[in-house]
PDB file of C-alpha atoms in Angstrom:
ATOM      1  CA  UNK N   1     -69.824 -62.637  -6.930  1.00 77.00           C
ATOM      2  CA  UNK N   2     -67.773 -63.089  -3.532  1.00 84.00           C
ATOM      3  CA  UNK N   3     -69.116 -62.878  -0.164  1.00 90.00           C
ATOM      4  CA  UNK N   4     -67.208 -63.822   3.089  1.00 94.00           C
ATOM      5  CA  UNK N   5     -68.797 -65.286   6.426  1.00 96.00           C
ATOM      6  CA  UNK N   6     -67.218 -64.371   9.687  1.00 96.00           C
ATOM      7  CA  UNK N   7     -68.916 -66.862  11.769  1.00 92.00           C
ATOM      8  CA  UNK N   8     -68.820 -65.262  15.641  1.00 94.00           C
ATOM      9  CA  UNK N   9     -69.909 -61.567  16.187  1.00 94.00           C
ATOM     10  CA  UNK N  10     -68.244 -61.990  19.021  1.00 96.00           C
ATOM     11  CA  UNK N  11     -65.350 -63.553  20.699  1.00 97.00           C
ATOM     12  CA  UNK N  12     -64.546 -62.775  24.451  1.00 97.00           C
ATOM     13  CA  UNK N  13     -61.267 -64.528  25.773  1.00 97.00           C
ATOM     14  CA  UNK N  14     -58.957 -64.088  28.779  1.00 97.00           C
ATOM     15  CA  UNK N  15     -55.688 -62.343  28.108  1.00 97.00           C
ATOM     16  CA  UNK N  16     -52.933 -64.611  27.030  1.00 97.00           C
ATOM     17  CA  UNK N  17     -54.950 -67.221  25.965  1.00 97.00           C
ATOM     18  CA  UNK N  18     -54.849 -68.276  22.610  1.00 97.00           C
ATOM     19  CA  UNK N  19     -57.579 -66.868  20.107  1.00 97.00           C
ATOM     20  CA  UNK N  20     -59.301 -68.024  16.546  1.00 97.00           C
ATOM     21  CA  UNK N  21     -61.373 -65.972  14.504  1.00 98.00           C
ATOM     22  CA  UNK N  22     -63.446 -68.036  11.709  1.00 97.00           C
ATOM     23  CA  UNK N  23     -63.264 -66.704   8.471  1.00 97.00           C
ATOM     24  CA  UNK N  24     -65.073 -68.627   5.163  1.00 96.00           C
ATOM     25  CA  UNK N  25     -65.513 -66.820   1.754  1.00 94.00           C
ATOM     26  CA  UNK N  26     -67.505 -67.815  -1.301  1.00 90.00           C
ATOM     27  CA  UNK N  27     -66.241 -67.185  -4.717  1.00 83.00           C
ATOM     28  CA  UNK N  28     -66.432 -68.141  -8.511  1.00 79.00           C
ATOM     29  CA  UNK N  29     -63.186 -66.676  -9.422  1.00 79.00           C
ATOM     30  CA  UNK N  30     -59.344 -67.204  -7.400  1.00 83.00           C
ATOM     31  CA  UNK N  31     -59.302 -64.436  -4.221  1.00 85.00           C
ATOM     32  CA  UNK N  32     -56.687 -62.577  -2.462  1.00 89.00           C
ATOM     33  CA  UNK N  33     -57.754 -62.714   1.012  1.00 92.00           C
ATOM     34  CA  UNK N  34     -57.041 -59.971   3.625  1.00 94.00           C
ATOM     35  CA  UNK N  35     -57.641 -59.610   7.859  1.00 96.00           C
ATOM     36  CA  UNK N  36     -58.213 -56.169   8.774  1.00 96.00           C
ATOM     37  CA  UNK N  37     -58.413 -54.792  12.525  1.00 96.00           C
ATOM     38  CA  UNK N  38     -60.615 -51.523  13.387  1.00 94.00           C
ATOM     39  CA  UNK N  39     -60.304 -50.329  17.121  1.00 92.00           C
ATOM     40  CA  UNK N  40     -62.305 -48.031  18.813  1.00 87.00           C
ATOM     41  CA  UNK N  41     -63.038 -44.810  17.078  1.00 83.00           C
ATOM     42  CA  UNK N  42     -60.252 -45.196  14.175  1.00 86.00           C
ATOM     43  CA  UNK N  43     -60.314 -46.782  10.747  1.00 88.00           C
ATOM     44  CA  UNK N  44     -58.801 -50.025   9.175  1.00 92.00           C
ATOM     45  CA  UNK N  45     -55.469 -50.965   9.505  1.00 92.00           C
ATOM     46  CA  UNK N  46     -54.462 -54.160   7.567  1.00 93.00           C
ATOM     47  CA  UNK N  47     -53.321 -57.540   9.793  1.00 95.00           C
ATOM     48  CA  UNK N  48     -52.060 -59.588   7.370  1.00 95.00           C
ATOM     49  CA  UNK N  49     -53.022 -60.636   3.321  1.00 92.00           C
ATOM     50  CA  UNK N  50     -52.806 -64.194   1.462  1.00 91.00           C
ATOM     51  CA  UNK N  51     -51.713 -63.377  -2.356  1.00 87.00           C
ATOM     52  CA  UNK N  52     -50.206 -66.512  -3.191  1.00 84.00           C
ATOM     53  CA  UNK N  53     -47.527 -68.825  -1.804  1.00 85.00           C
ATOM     54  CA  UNK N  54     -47.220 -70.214   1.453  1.00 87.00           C
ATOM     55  CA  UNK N  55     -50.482 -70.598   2.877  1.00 88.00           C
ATOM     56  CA  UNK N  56     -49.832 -69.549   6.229  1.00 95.00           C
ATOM     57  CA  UNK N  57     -49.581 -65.660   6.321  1.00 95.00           C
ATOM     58  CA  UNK N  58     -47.733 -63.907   9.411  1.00 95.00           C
ATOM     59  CA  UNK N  59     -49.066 -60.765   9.778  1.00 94.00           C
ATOM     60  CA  UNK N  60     -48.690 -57.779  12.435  1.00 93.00           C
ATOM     61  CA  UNK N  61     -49.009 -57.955  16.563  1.00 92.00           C
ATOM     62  CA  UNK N  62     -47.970 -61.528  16.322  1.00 95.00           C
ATOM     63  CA  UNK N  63     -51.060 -62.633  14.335  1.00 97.00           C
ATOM     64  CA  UNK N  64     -51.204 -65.265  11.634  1.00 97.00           C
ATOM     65  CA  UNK N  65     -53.997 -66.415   9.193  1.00 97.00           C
ATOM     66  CA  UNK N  66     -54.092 -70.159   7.316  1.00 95.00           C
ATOM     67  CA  UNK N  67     -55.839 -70.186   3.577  1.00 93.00           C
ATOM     68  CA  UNK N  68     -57.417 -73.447   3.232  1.00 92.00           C
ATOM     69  CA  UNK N  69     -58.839 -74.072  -0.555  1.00 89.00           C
ATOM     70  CA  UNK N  70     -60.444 -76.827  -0.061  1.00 90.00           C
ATOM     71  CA  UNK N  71     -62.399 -75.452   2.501  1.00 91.00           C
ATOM     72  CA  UNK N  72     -63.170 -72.028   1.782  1.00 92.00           C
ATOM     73  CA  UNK N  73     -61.419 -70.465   5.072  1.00 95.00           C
ATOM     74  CA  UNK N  74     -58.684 -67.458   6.335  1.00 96.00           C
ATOM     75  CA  UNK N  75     -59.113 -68.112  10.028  1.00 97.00           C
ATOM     76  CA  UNK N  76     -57.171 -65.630  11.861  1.00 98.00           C
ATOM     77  CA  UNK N  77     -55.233 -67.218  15.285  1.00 97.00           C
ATOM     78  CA  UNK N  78     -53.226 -65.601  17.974  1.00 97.00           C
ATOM     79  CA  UNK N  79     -51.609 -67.983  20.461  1.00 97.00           C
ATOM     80  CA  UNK N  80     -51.577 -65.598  23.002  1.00 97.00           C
ATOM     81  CA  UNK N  81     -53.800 -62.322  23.287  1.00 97.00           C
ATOM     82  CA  UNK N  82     -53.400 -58.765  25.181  1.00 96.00           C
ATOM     83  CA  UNK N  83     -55.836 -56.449  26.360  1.00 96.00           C
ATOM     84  CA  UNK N  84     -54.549 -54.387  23.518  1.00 95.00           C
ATOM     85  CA  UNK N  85     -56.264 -56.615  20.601  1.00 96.00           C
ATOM     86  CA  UNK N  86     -59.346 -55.589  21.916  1.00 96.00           C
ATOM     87  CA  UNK N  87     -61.055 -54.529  18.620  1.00 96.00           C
ATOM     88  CA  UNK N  88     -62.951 -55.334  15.680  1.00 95.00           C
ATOM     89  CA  UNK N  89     -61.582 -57.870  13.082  1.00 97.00           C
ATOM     90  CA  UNK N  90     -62.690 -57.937   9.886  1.00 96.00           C
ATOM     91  CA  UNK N  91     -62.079 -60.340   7.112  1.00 96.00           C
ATOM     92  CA  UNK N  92     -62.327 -59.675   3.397  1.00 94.00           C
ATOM     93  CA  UNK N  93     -61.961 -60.612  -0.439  1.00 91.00           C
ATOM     94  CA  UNK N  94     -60.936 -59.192  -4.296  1.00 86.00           C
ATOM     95  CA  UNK N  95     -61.053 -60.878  -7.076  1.00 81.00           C
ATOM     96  CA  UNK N  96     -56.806 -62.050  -8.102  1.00 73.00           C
ATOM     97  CA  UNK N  97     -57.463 -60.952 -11.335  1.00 69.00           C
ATOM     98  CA  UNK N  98     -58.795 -57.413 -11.549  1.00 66.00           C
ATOM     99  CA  UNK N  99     -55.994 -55.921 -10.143  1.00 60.00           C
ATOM    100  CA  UNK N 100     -57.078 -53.374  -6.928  1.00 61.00           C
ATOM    101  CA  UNK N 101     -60.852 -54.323  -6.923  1.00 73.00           C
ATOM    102  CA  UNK N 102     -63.006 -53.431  -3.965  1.00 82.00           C
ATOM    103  CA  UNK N 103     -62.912 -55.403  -0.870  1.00 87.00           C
ATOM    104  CA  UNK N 104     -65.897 -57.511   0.170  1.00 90.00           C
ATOM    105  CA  UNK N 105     -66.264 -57.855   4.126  1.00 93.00           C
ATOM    106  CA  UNK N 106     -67.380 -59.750   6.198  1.00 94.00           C
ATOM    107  CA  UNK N 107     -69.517 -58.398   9.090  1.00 94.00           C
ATOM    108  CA  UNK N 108     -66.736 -58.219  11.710  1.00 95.00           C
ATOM    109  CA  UNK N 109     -66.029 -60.365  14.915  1.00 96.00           C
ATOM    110  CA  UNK N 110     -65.368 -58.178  18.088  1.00 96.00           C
ATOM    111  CA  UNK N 111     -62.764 -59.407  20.029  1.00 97.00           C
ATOM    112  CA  UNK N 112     -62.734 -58.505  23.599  1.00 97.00           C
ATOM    113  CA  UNK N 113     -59.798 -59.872  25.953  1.00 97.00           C
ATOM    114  CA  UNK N 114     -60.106 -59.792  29.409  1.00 96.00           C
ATOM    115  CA  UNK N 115     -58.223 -59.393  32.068  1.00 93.00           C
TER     116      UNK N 115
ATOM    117  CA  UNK T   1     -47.206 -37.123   5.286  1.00 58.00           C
ATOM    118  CA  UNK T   2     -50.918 -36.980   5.975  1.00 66.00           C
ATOM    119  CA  UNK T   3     -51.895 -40.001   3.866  1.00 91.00           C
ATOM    120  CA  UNK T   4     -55.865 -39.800   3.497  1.00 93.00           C
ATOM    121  CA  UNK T   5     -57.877 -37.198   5.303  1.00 95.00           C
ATOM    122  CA  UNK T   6     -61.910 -37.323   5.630  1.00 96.00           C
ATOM    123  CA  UNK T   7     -63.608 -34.130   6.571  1.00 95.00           C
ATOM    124  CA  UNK T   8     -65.805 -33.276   8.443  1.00 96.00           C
ATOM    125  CA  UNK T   9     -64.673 -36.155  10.940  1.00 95.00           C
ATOM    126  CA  UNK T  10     -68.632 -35.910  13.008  1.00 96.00           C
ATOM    127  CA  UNK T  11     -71.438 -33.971  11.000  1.00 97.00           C
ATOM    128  CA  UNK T  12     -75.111 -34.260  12.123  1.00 97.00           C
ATOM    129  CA  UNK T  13     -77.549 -32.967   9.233  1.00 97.00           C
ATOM    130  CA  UNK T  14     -81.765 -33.045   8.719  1.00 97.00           C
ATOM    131  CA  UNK T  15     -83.265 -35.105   6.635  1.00 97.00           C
ATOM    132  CA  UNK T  16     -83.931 -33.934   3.130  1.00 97.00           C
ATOM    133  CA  UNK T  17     -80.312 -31.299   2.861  1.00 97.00           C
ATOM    134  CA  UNK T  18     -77.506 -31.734   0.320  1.00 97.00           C
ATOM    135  CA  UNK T  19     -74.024 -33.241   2.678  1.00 97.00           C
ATOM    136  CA  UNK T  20     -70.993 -33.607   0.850  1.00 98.00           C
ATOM    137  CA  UNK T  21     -68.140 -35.817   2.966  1.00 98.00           C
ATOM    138  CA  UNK T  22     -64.582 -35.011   1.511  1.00 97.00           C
ATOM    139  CA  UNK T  23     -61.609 -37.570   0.969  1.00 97.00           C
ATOM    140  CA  UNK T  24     -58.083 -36.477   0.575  1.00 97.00           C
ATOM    141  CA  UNK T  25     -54.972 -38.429  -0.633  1.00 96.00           C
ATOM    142  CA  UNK T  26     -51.701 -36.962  -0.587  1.00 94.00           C
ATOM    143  CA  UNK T  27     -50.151 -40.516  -1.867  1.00 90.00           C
ATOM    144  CA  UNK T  28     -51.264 -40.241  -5.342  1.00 87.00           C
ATOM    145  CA  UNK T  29     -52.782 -43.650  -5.381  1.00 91.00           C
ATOM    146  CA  UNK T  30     -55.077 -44.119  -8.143  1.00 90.00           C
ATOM    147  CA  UNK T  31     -57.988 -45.921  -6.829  1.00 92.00           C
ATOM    148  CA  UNK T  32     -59.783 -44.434  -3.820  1.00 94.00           C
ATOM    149  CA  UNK T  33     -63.039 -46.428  -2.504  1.00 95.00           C
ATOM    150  CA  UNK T  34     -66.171 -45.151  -0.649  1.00 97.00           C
ATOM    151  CA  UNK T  35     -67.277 -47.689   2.274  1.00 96.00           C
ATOM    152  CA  UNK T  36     -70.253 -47.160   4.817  1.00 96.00           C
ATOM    153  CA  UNK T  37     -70.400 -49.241   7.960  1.00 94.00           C
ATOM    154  CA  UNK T  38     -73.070 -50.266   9.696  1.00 92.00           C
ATOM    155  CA  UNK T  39     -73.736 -52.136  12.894  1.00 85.00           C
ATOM    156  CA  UNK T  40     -74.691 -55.537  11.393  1.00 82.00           C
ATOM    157  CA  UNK T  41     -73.287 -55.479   7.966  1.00 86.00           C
ATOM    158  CA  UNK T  42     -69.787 -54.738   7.583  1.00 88.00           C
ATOM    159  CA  UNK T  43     -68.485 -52.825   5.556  1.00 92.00           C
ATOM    160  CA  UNK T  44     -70.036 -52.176   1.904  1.00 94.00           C
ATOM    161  CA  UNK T  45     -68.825 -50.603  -0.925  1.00 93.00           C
ATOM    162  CA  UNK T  46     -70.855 -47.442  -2.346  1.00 96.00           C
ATOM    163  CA  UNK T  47     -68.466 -46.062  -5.363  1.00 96.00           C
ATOM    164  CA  UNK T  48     -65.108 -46.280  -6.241  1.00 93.00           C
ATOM    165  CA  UNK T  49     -62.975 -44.539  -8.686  1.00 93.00           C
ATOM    166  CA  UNK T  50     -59.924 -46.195 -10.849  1.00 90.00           C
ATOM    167  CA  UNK T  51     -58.372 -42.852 -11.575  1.00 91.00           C
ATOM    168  CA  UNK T  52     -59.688 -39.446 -12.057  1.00 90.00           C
ATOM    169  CA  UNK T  53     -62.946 -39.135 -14.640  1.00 91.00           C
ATOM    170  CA  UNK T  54     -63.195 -43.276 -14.299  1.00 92.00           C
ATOM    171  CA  UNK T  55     -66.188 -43.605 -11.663  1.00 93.00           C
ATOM    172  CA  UNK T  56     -68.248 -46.865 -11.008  1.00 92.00           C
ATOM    173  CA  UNK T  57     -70.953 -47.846  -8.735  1.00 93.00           C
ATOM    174  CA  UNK T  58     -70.387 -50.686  -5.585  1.00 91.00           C
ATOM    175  CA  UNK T  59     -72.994 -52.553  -3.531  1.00 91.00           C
ATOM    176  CA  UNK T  60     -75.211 -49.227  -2.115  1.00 95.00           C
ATOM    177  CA  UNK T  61     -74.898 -46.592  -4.325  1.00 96.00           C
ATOM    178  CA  UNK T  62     -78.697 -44.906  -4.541  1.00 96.00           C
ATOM    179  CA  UNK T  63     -78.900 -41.873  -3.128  1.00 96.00           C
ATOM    180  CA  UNK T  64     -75.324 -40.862  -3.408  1.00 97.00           C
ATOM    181  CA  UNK T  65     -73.500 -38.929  -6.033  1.00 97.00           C
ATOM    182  CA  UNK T  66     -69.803 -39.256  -6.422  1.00 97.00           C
ATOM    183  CA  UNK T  67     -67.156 -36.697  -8.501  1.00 94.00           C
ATOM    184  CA  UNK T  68     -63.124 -37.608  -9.295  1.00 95.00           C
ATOM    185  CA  UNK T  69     -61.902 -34.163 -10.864  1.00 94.00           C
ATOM    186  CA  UNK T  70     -58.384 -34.146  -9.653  1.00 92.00           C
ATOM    187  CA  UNK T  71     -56.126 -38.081  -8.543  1.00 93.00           C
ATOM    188  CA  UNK T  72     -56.353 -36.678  -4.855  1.00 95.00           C
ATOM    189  CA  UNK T  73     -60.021 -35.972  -3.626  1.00 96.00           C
ATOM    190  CA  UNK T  74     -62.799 -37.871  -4.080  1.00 97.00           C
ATOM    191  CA  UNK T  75     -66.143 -36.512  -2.283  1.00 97.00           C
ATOM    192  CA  UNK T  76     -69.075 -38.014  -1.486  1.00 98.00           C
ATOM    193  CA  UNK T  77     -72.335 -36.448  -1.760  1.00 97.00           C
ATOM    194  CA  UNK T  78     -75.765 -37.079  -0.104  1.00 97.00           C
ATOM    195  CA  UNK T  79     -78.079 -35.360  -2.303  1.00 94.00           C
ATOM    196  CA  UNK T  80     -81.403 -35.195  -0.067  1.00 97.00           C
ATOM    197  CA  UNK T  81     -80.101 -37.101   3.193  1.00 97.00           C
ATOM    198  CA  UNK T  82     -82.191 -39.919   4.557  1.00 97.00           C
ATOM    199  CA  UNK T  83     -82.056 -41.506   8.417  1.00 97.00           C
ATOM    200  CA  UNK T  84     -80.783 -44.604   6.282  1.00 96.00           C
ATOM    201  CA  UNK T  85     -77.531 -43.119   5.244  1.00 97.00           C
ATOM    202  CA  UNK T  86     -76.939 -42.462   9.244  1.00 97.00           C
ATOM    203  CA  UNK T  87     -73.587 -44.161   9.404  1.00 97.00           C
ATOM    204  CA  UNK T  88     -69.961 -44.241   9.748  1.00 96.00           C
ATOM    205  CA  UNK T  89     -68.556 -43.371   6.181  1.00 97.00           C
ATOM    206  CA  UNK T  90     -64.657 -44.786   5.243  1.00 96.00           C
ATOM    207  CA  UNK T  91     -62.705 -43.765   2.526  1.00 96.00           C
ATOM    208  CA  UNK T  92     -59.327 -45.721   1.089  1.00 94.00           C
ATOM    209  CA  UNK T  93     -57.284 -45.734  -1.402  1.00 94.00           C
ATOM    210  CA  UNK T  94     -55.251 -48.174  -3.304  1.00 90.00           C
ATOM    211  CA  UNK T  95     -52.598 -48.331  -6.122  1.00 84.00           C
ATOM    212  CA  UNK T  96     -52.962 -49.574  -8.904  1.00 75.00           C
ATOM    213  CA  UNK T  97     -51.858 -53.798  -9.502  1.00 68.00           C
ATOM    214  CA  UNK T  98     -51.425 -54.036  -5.887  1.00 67.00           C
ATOM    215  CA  UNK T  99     -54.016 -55.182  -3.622  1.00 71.00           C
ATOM    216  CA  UNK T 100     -53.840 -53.404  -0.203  1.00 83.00           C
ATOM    217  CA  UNK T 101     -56.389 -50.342   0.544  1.00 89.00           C
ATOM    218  CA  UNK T 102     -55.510 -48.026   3.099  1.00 91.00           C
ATOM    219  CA  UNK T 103     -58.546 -46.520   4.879  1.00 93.00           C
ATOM    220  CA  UNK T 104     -58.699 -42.675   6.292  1.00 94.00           C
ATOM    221  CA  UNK T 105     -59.917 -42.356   9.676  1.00 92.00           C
ATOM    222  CA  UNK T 106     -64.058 -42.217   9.386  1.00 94.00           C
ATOM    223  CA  UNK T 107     -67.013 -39.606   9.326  1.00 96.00           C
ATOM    224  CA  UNK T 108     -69.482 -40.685  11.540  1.00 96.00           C
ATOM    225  CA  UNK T 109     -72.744 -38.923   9.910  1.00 97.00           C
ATOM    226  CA  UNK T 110     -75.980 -38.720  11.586  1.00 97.00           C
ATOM    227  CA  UNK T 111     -79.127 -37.709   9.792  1.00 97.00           C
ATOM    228  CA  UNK T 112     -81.778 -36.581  11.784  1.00 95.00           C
TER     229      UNK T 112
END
């Protein structure tokens, strides 16, 4: 069984400062790991995904993720944030080898950037 | 290209009727998920489907009912509604060997 741990619910930060959302996962089996972004009032849209490879992912509106085996994380950065990222970030998890399995979540961090 | 539709987008119901929430794919994918959302926990998984006929159950499927006749719907029904299954209900879809969902926009269901 997976399950992922987004450690803040919440993360407020002043526009164009740089941003880091914590991401861990738990798993017996190899991942693929995935950032998705909700905002307001739509559905998911995916960020960026780590199949394999390079281990830092660049992924849409300038964000990028780092998988780190060893310690169990996807943390999602920004180095500079616009009141448009306001939303709600969600990270996730399948299993590599069952080919489109369902996604585990975590719980979501809202993001809020200020101005 | 509409991609995935969900209908009825808001629907507000009493507790104990029969709701049915509808998913539409124009993509042909052949897996299509059912996700609820709730303040607090995410996203979770209720049933998915690997192609039509082939259903299985996620993380919270009692009290729903799931049917996969034709490759591009996929509805979701509430049997006897509860104020549990209030919630915002996502559908994706997916193809097959490749590992990105795409989700349709939402219904936000409240059982009263």
């Amino acid at each position: 069984a997976q399950s992922v741990t987004q450690l803040d619910s919440q993360v407020p930060v002043f526009e164009e400062a740089p941003v880091e959302l914590r991401c861990n996962y738990s798993s017996s089996v190899s991942v693929y790991l995935f950032w998705y972004v909700q905002y307001p009032n739509q559905g998911l849209q995916l960020l960026l995904k780590y199949l394999s490879g390079s281990t830092l992912v660049k992924g849409i509106n300038g964000f990028e993720a780092e998988f780190n085996k060893s310690q169990t994380s996807f943390h999602l950065r920004k180095p500079s944030v616009h009141i448009s990222d306001t939303a709600e970030y969600f990270c996730a998890v399948s299993d590599r080898y069952k080919g489109n399995t369902p996604l585990v979540f975590g719980k979501g961090t809202r993001l809020s950037v200020i101005a | 290209d509409a991609g995935i539709t969900q209908s009825p987008r808001y629907k507000i119901t009493e507790t104990g009727r029969q709701v049915t929430l509808m998913c539409h794919q124009t993509w042909s994918h052949s897996y299509m998920f059912w996700y609820r959302q709730d303040l607090g926990h995410g996203l979770r998984l209720i049933y998915y489907s690997a192609a039509a006929d082939i259903t299985d159950k996620g993380e919270v499927p009692d009290g729903y009912v799931v049917s996969r006749s034709k490759t591009e719907n996929f509805p979701l029904t509430l049997e006897s509604a509860t104020r549990s299954q209030t919630s915002v209900y996502f559908c994706a879809t997916g193809l097959a060997g490749v590992d990105t969902q795409y989700f349709g926009p939402g219904t936000r269901l409240t059982v009263l």
